CSV table of C-alpha atoms (C1' of nucleotides) in Angstrom, one decimal:
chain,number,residue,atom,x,y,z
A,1,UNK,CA,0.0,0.0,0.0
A,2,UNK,CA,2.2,3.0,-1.1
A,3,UNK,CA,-0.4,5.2,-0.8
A,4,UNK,CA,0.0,4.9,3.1
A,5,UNK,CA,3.6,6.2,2.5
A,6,UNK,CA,2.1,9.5,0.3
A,7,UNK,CA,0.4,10.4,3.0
A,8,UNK,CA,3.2,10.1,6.2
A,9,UNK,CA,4.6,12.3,2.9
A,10,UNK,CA,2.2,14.6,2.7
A,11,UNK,CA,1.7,15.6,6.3
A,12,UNK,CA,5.5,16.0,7.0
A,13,UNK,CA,5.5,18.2,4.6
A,14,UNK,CA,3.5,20.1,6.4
A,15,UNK,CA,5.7,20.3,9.6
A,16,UNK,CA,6.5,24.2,9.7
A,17,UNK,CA,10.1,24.7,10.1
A,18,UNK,CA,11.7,25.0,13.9
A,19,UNK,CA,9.4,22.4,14.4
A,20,UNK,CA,9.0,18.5,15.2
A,21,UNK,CA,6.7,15.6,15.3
A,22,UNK,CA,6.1,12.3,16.7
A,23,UNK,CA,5.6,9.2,14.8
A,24,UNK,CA,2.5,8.8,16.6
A,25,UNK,CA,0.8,11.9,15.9
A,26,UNK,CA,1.6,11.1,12.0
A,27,UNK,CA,0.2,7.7,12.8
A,28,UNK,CA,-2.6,8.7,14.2
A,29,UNK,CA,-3.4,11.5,12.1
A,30,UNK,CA,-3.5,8.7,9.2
A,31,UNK,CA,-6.5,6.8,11.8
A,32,UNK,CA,-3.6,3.8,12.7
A,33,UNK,CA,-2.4,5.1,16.1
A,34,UNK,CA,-0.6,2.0,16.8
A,35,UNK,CA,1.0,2.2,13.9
A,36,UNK,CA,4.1,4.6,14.6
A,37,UNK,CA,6.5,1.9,13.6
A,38,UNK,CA,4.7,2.5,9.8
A,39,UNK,CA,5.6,6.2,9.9
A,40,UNK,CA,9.3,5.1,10.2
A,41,UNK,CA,9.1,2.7,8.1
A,42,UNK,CA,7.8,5.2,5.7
A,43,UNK,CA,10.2,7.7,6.8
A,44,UNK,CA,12.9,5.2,5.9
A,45,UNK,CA,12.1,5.5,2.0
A,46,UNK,CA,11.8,9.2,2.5
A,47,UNK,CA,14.8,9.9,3.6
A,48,UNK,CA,16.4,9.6,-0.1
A,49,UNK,CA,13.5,12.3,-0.7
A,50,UNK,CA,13.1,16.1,-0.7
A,51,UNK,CA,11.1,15.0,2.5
A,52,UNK,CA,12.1,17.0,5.3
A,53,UNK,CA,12.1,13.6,7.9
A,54,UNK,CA,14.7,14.8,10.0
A,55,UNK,CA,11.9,17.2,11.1
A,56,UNK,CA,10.8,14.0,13.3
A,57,UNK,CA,11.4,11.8,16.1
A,58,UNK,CA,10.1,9.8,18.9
A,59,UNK,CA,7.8,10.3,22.1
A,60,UNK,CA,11.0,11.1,23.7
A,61,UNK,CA,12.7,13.6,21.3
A,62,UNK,CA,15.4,11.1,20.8
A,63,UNK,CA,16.9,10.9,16.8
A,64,UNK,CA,16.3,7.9,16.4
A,65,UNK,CA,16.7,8.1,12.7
A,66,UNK,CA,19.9,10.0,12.5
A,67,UNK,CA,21.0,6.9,11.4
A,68,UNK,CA,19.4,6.8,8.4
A,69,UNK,CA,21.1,9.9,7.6
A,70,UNK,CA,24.2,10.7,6.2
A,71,UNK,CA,26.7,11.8,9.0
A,72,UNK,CA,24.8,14.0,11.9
A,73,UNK,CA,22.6,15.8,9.1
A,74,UNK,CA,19.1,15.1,10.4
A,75,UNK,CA,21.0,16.9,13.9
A,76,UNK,CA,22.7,19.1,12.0
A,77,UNK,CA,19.1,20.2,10.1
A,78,UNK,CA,17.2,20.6,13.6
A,79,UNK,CA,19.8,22.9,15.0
A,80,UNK,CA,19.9,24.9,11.5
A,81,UNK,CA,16.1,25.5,12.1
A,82,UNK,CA,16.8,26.4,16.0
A,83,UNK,CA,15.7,23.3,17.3
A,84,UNK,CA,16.6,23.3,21.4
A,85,UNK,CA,18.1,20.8,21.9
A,86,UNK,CA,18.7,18.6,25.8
A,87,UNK,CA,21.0,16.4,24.8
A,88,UNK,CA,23.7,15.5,22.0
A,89,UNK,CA,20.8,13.3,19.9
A,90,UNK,CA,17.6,14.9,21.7
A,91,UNK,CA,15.4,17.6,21.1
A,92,UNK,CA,12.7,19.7,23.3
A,93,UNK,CA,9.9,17.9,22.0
A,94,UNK,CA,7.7,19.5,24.6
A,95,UNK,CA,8.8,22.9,23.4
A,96,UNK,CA,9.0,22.0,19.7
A,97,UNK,CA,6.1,19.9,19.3
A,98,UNK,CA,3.7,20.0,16.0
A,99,UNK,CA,1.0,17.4,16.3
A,100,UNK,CA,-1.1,17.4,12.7
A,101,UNK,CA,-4.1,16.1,14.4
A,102,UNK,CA,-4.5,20.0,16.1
A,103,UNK,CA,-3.1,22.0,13.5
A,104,UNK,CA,-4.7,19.9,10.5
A,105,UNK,CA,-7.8,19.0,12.3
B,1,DG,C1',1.6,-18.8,3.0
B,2,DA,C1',4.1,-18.4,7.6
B,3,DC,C1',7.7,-16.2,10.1
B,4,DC,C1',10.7,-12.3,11.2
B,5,DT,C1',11.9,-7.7,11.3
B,6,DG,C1',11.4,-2.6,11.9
B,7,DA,C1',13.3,5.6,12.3
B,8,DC,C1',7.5,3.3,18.0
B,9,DG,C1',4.1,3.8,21.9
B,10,DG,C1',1.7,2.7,26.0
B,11,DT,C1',1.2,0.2,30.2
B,12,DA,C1',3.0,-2.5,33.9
B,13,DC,C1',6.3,-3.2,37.5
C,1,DG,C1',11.0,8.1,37.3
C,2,DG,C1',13.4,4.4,34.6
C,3,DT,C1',13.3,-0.2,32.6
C,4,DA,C1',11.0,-4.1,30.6
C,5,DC,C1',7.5,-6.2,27.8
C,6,DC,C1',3.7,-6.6,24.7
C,7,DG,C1',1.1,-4.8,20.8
C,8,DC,C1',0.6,-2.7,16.4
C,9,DC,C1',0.7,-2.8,10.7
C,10,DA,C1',3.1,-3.6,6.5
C,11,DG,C1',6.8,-5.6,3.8
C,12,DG,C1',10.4,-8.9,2.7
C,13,DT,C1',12.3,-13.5,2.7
DNA sequence: GACCTGACGGTAC
DNA sequence: GGTACCGCCAGGT
């Protein structure tokens, strides 16, 4: 189902810059709130996209993607865009926070 | 077609 | 408050 994937696309796309989400609000904006692990998934194929993915991490703020990218880029994006950061690999998520199911409805 | 894996999340202890 | 375990959906082998 690829279509799934256009739309963890779409909405992170819509993440304004300076700041993040959570694969569970994309997951549960696209009605499969258990399925977070999807949105990485997703994420995975998108990060050889124009998608802006590094705009995303866990419940917990952690990069847990920044793997998937090329050196410390995703890291290096987020502090580019002022992202506060409270530790090496881990942003505010409390102060950066963008859930799509508030700003999108 | 069955089993295993994967950028996670919530609950239980 | 931190760690551990189970659940979730989709894709690949």
């Amino acid at each position: 189902m690829e279509d799934y994937y256009q739309r963890v696309y779409k909405i992170v796309e819509q993440i304004p810059k300076g700041k993040v989400t959570t694969y569970g609000s994309i997951a549960r904006y696209l009605g499969i709130a258990s399925g977070a692990r999807m949105v990485g998934y997703a994420l995975n194929k998108a990060a050889e996209t124009n998608i802006p993915a590094h705009r995303v991490v866990n419940r917990n703020g952690e990069l847990t993607g920044r793997a998937y990218f090329p050196d410390d880029t995703m890291r290096e994006r987020l502090k580019q865009e002022n992202i506060r950061f409270i530790d090496e690999y881990q942003v505010d998520i409390d102060q950066h926070l963008w859930d799509p199911n508030e700003e999108m409805g």
